[in-house]
mmCIF file of C-alpha atoms in Angstrom:
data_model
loop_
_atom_site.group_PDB
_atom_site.id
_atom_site.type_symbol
_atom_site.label_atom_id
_atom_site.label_comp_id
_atom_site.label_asym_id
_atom_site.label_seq_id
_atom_site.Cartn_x
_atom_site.Cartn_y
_atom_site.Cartn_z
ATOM 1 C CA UNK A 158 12.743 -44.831 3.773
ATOM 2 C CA UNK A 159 12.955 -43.431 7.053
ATOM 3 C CA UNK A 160 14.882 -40.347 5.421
ATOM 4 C CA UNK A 161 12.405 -40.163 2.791
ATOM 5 C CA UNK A 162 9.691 -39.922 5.334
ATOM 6 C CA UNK A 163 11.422 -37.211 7.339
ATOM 7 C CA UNK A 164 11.919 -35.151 4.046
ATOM 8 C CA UNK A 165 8.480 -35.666 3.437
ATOM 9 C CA UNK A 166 7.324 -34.081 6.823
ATOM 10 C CA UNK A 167 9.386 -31.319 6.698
ATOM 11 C CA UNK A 168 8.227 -30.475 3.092
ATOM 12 C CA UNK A 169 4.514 -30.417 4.619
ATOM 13 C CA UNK A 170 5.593 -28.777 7.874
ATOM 14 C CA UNK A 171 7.131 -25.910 5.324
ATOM 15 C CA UNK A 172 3.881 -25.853 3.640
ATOM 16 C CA UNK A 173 1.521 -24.725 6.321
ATOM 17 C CA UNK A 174 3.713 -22.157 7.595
ATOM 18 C CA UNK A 175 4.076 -20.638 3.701
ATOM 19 C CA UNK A 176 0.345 -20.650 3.308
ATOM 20 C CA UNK A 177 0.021 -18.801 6.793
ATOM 21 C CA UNK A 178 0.888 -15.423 4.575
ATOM 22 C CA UNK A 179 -1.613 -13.512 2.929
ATOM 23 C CA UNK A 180 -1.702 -12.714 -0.146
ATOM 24 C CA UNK A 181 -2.248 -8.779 -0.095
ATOM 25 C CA UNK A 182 -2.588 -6.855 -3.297
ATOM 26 C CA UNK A 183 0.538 -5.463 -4.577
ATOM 27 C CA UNK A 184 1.089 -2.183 -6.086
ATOM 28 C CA UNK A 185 0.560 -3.414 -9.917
ATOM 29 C CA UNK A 186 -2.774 -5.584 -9.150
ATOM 30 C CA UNK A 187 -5.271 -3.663 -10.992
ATOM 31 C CA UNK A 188 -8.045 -4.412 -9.277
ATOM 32 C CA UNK A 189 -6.778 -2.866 -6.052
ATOM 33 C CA UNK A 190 -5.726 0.084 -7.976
ATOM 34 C CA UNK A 191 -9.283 0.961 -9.085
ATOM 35 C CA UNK A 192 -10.885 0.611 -6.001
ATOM 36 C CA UNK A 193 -7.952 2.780 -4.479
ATOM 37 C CA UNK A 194 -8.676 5.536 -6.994
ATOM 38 C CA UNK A 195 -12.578 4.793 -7.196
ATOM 39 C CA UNK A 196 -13.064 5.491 -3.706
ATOM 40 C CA UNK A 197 -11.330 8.543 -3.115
ATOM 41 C CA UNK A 198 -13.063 9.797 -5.942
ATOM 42 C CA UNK A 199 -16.713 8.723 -4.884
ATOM 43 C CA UNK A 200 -15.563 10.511 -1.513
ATOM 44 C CA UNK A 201 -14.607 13.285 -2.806
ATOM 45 C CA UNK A 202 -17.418 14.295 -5.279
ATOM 46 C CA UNK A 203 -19.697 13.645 -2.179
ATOM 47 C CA UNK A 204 -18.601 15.966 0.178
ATOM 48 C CA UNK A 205 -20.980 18.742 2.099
ATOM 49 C CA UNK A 206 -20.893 21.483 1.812
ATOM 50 C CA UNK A 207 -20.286 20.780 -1.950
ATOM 51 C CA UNK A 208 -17.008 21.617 -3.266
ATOM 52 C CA UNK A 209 -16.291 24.052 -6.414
ATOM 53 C CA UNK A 210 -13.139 22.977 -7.237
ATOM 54 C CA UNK A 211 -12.386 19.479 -6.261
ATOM 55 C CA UNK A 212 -10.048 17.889 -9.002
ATOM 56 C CA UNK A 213 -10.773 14.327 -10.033
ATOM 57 C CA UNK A 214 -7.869 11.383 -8.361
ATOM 58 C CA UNK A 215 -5.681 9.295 -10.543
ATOM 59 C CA UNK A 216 -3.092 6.802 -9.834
ATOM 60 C CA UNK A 217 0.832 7.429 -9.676
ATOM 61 C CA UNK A 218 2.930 4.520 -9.747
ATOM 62 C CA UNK A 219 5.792 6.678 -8.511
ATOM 63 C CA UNK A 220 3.386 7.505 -5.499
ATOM 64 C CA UNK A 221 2.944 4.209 -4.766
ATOM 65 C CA UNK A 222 6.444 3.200 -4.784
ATOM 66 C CA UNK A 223 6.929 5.382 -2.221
ATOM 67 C CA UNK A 224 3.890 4.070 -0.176
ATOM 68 C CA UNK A 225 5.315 0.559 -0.467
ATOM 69 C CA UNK A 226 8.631 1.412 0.553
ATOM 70 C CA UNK A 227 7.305 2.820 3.486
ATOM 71 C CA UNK A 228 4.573 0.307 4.336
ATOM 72 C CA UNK A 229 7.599 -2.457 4.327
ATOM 73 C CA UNK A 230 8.931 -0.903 6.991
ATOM 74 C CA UNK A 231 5.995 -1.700 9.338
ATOM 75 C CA UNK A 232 6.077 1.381 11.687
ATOM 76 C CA UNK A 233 3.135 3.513 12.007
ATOM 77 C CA UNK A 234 4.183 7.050 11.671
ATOM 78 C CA UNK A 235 4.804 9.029 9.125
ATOM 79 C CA UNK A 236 7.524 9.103 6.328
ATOM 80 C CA UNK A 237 10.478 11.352 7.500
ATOM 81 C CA UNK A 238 11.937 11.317 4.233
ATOM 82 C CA UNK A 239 8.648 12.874 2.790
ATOM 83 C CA UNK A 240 10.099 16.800 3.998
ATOM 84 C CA UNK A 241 13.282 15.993 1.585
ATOM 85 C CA UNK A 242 13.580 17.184 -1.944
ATOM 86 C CA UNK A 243 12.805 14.144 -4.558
ATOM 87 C CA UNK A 244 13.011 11.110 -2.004
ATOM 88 C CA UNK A 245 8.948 10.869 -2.422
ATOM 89 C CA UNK A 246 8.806 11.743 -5.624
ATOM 90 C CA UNK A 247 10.716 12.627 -8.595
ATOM 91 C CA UNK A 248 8.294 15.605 -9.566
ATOM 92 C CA UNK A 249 6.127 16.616 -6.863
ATOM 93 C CA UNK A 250 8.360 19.031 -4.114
ATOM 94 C CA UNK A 251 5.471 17.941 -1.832
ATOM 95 C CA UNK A 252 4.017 14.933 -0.489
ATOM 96 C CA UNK A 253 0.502 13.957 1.611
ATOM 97 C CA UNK A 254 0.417 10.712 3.608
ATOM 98 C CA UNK A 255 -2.723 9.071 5.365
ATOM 99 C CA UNK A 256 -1.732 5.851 7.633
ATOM 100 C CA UNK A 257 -3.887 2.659 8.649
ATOM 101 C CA UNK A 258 -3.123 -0.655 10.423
ATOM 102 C CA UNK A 259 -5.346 -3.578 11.622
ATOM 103 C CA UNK A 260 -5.640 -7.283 10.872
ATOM 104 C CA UNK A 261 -5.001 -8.727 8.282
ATOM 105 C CA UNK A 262 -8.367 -10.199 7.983
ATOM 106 C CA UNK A 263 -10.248 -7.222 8.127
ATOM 107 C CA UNK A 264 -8.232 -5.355 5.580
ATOM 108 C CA UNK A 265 -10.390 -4.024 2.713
ATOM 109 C CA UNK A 266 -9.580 -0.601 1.211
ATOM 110 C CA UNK A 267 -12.861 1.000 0.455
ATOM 111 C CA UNK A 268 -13.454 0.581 4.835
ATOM 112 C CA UNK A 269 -9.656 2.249 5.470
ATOM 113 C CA UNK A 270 -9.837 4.704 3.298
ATOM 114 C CA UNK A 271 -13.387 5.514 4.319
ATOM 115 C CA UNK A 272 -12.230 5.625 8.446
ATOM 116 C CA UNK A 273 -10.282 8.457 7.294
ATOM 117 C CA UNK A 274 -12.983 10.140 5.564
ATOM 118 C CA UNK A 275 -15.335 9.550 8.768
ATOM 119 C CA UNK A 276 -12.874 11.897 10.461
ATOM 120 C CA UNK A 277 -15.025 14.475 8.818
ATOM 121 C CA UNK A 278 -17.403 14.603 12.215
ATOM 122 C CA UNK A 279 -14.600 16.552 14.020
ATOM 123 C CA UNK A 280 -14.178 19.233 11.514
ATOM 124 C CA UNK A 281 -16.072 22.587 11.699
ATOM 125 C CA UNK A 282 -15.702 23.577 7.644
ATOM 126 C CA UNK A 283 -16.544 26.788 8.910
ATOM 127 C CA UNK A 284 -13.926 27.634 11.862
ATOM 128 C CA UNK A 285 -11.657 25.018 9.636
ATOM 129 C CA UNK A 286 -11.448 23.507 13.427
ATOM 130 C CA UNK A 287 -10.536 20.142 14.451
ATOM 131 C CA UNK A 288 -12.488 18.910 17.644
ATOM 132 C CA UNK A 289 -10.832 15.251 17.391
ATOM 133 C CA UNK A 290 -8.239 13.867 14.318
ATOM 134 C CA UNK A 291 -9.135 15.297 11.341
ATOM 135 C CA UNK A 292 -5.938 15.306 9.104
ATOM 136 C CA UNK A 293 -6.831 11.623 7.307
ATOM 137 C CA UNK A 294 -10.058 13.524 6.033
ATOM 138 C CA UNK A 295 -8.498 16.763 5.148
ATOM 139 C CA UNK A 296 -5.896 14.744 2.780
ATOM 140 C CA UNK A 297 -8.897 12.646 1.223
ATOM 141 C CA UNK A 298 -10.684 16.159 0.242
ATOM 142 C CA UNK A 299 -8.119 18.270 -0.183
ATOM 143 C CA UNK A 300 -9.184 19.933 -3.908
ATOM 144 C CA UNK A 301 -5.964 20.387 -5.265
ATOM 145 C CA UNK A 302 -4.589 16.793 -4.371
ATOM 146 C CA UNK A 303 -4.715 14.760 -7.803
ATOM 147 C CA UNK A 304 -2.432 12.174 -7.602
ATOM 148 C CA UNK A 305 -2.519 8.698 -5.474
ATOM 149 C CA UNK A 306 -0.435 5.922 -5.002
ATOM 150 C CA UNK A 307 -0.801 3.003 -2.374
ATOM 151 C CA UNK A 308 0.506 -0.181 -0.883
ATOM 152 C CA UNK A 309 -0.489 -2.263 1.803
ATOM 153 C CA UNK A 310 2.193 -4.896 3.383
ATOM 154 C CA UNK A 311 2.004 -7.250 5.542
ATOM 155 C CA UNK A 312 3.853 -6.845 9.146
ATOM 156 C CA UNK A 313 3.779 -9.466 11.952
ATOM 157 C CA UNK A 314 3.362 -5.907 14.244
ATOM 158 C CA UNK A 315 3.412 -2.250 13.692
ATOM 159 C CA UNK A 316 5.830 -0.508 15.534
ATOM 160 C CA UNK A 317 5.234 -0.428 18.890
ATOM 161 C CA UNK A 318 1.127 -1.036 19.020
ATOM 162 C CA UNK A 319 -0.699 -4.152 20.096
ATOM 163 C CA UNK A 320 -1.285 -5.095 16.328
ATOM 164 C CA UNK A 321 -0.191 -8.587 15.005
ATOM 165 C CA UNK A 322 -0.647 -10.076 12.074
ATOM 166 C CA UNK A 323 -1.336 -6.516 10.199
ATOM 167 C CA UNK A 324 -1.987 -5.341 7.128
ATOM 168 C CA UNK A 325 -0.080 -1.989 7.049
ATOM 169 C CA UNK A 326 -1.701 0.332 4.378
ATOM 170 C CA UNK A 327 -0.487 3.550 2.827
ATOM 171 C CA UNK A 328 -1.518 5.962 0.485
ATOM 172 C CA UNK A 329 0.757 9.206 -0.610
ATOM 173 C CA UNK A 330 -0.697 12.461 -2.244
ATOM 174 C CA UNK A 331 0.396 14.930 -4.625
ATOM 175 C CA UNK A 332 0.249 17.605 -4.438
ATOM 176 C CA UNK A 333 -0.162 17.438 -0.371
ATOM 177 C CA UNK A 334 -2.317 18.512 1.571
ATOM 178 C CA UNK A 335 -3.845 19.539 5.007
ATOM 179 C CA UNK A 336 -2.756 23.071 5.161
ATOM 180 C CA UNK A 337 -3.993 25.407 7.773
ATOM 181 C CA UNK A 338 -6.933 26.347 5.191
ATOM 182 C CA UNK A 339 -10.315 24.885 4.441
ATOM 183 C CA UNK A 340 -9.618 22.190 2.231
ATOM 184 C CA UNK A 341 -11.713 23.560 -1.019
ATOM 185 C CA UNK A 342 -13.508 26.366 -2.166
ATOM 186 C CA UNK A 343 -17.419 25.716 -1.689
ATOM 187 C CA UNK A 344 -20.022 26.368 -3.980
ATOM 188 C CA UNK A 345 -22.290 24.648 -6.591
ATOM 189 C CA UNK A 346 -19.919 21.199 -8.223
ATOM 190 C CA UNK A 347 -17.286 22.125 -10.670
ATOM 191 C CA UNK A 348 -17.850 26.049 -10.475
ATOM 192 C CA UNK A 349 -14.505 26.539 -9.822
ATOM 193 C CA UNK A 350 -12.882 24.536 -12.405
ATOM 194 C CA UNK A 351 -11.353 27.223 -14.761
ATOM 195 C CA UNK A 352 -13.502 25.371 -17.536
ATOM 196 C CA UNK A 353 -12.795 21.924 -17.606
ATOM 197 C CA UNK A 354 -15.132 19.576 -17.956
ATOM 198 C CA UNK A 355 -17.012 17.962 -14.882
ATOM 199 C CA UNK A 356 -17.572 14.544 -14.343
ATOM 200 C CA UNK A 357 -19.161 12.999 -11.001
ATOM 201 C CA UNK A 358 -18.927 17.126 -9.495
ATOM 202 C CA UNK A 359 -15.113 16.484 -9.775
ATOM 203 C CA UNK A 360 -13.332 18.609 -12.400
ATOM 204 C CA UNK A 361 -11.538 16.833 -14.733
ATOM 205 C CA UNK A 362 -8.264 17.363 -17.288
ATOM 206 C CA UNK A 363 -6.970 15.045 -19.818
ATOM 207 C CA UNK A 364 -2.868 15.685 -18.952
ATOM 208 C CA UNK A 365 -3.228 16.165 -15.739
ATOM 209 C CA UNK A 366 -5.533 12.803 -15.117
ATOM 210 C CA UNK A 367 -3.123 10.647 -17.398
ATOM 211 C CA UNK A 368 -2.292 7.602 -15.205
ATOM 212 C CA UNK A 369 1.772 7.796 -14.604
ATOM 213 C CA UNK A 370 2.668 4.748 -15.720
ATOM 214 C CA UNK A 371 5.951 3.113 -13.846
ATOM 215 C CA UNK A 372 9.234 4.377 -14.990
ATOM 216 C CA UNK A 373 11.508 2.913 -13.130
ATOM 217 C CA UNK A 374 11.975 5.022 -10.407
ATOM 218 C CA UNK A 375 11.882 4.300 -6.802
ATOM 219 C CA UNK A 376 13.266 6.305 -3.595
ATOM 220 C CA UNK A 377 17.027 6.604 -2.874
ATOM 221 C CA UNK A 378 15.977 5.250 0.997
ATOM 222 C CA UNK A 379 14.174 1.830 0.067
ATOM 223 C CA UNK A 380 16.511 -0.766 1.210
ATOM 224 C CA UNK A 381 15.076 -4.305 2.256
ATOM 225 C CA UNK A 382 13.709 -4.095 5.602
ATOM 226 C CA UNK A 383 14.919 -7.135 7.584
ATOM 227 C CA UNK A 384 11.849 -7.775 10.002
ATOM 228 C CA UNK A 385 10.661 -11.113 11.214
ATOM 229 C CA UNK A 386 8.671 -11.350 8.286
ATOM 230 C CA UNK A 387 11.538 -11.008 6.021
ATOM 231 C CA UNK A 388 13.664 -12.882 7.620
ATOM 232 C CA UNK A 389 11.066 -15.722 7.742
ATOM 233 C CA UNK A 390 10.632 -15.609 4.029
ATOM 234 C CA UNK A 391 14.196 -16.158 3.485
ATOM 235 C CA UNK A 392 14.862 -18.856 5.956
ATOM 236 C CA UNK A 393 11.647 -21.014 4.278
ATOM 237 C CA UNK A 394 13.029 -20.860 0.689
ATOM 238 C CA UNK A 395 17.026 -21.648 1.707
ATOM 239 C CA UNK A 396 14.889 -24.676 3.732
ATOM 240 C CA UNK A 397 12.491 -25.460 0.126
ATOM 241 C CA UNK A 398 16.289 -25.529 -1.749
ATOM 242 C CA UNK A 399 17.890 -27.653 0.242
ATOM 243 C CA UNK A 400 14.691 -30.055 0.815
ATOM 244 C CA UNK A 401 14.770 -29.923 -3.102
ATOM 245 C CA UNK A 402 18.290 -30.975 -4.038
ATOM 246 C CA UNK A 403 17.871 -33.689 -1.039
ATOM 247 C CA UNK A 404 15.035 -34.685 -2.985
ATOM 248 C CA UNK A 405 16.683 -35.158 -6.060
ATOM 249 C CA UNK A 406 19.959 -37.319 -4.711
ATOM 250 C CA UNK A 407 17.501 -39.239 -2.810
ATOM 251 C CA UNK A 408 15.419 -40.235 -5.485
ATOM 252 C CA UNK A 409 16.964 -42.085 -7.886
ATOM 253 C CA UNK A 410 19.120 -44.331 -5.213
ATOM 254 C CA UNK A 411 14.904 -45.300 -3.588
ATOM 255 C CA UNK A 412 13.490 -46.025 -6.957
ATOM 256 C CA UNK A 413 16.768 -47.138 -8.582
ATOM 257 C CA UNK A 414 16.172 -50.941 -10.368
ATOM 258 C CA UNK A 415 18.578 -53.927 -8.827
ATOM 259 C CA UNK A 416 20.645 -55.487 -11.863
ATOM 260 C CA UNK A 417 18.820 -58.798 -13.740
ATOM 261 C CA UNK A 418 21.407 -61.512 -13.005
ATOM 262 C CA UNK A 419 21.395 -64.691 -14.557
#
């Protein structure tokens, strides 16, 4: 019995600490994908001065591969491998990035995304000058970005800030952006579109606004990132295996039935 007890404590003990993850959105959970691509979108047919040319935002799986790879290795900079041919993407040559980290429990992605677009109040469109950071907001609106893909992963820190407990959120662009150049033409909504169709003052294109469904691929440089968090993940379920087959040989001999003798 007193085994039995102890078993049972430990099973409870691993319990608690399991539930003490949160359970982020991964990269397939289509709710966070809409809101991902829905807000961009909203942000970018909104912007002043209004833009002629601004394409409409859909998702790439490939993209957000990328992100997630990234993201799981809970450092906040930016992705050296993005300068190198195909390790962000197997089409697109080049590659935008926008960063965010903070608690866990204040992670939502319409307020990240928008903190980059409030970036906008240190850039002159005019003198294309940044007073502040600016380059978050320049990716959001850049008009010839049309492609998204994020992740967001949890990380018991981020690199080397004060951050615990974060939610570490990426979101990769093709084509990049944030070129020394204002980030699209402006003008009266959709002007600029060549003739495609506008929707929302964002100019829109069947093929090019096909969702990229997930082919398999995934960068050369994602290999398992063995943080704390990893680690602790590991250790729990080798600890839930072994409390399970102790379980199981314990069992029977507690509940077994003493022979009927006459």
């Amino acid at each position: 019995m007193r085994a039995w007890a102890a078993l049972l404590a430990l099973w409870l003990v691993l319990r608690t600490a399991a539930g003490q993850v949160p359970n982020l959105p991964g990269i397939r959970d289509k709710g966070f994908i809409r809101e991902c691509v829905q807000v961009h979108n909203n942000l970018r047919g909104g912007v002043q001065p209004s833009a002629s040319n601004m394409r409409y935002m859909s998702w790439d799986a490939a993209l957000a591969r990328t992100a997630r790879a990234w993201a799981k290795r809970c450092v906040f900079e930016h992705n050296t491998y993005l300068s190198q041919e195909r390790q962000g993407h197997p089409n697109f040559s080049s590659i935008g990035e926008n960063l965010w980290a903070g608690t866990y429990q204040v992670f939502n992605v319409s307020s990240a995304i928008k903190s980059w677009y409030d970036e906008v109040g240190s850039y002159n469109f005019a003198t294309q000058k940044c007073t502040k950071v600016c380059g978050h907001y320049l990716q959001v609106v850049w008009a010839a970005s049309y492609k998204v893909g994020c992740a967001v992963h949890f990380c018991p820190s981020v690199g080397y800030s004060s951050i615990t407990n974060a939610a570490h959120f990426v979101c990769n662009y093709g084509p990049a952006g944030n070129y020394p150049r204002q980030p699209y033409e402006m003008g009266a909504a959709c002007r600029g579109c060549g003739g495609e169709p506008c929707a929302k003052q964002l100019c829109r294109n069947a093929d090019r606004d096909k969702v990229v469904s997930d082919s398999g691929w995934h960068p050369d440089w994602d290999r398992p990132a063995w943080d704390q968090y990893c680690v602790s993940t590991v250790v729990l379920r080798l600890l839930l295996l072994a409390l399970t087959i102790l379980a199981t040989w314990l069992l029977p001999k507690h509940w077994s039935v003493a022979p009927v003798t006459e």
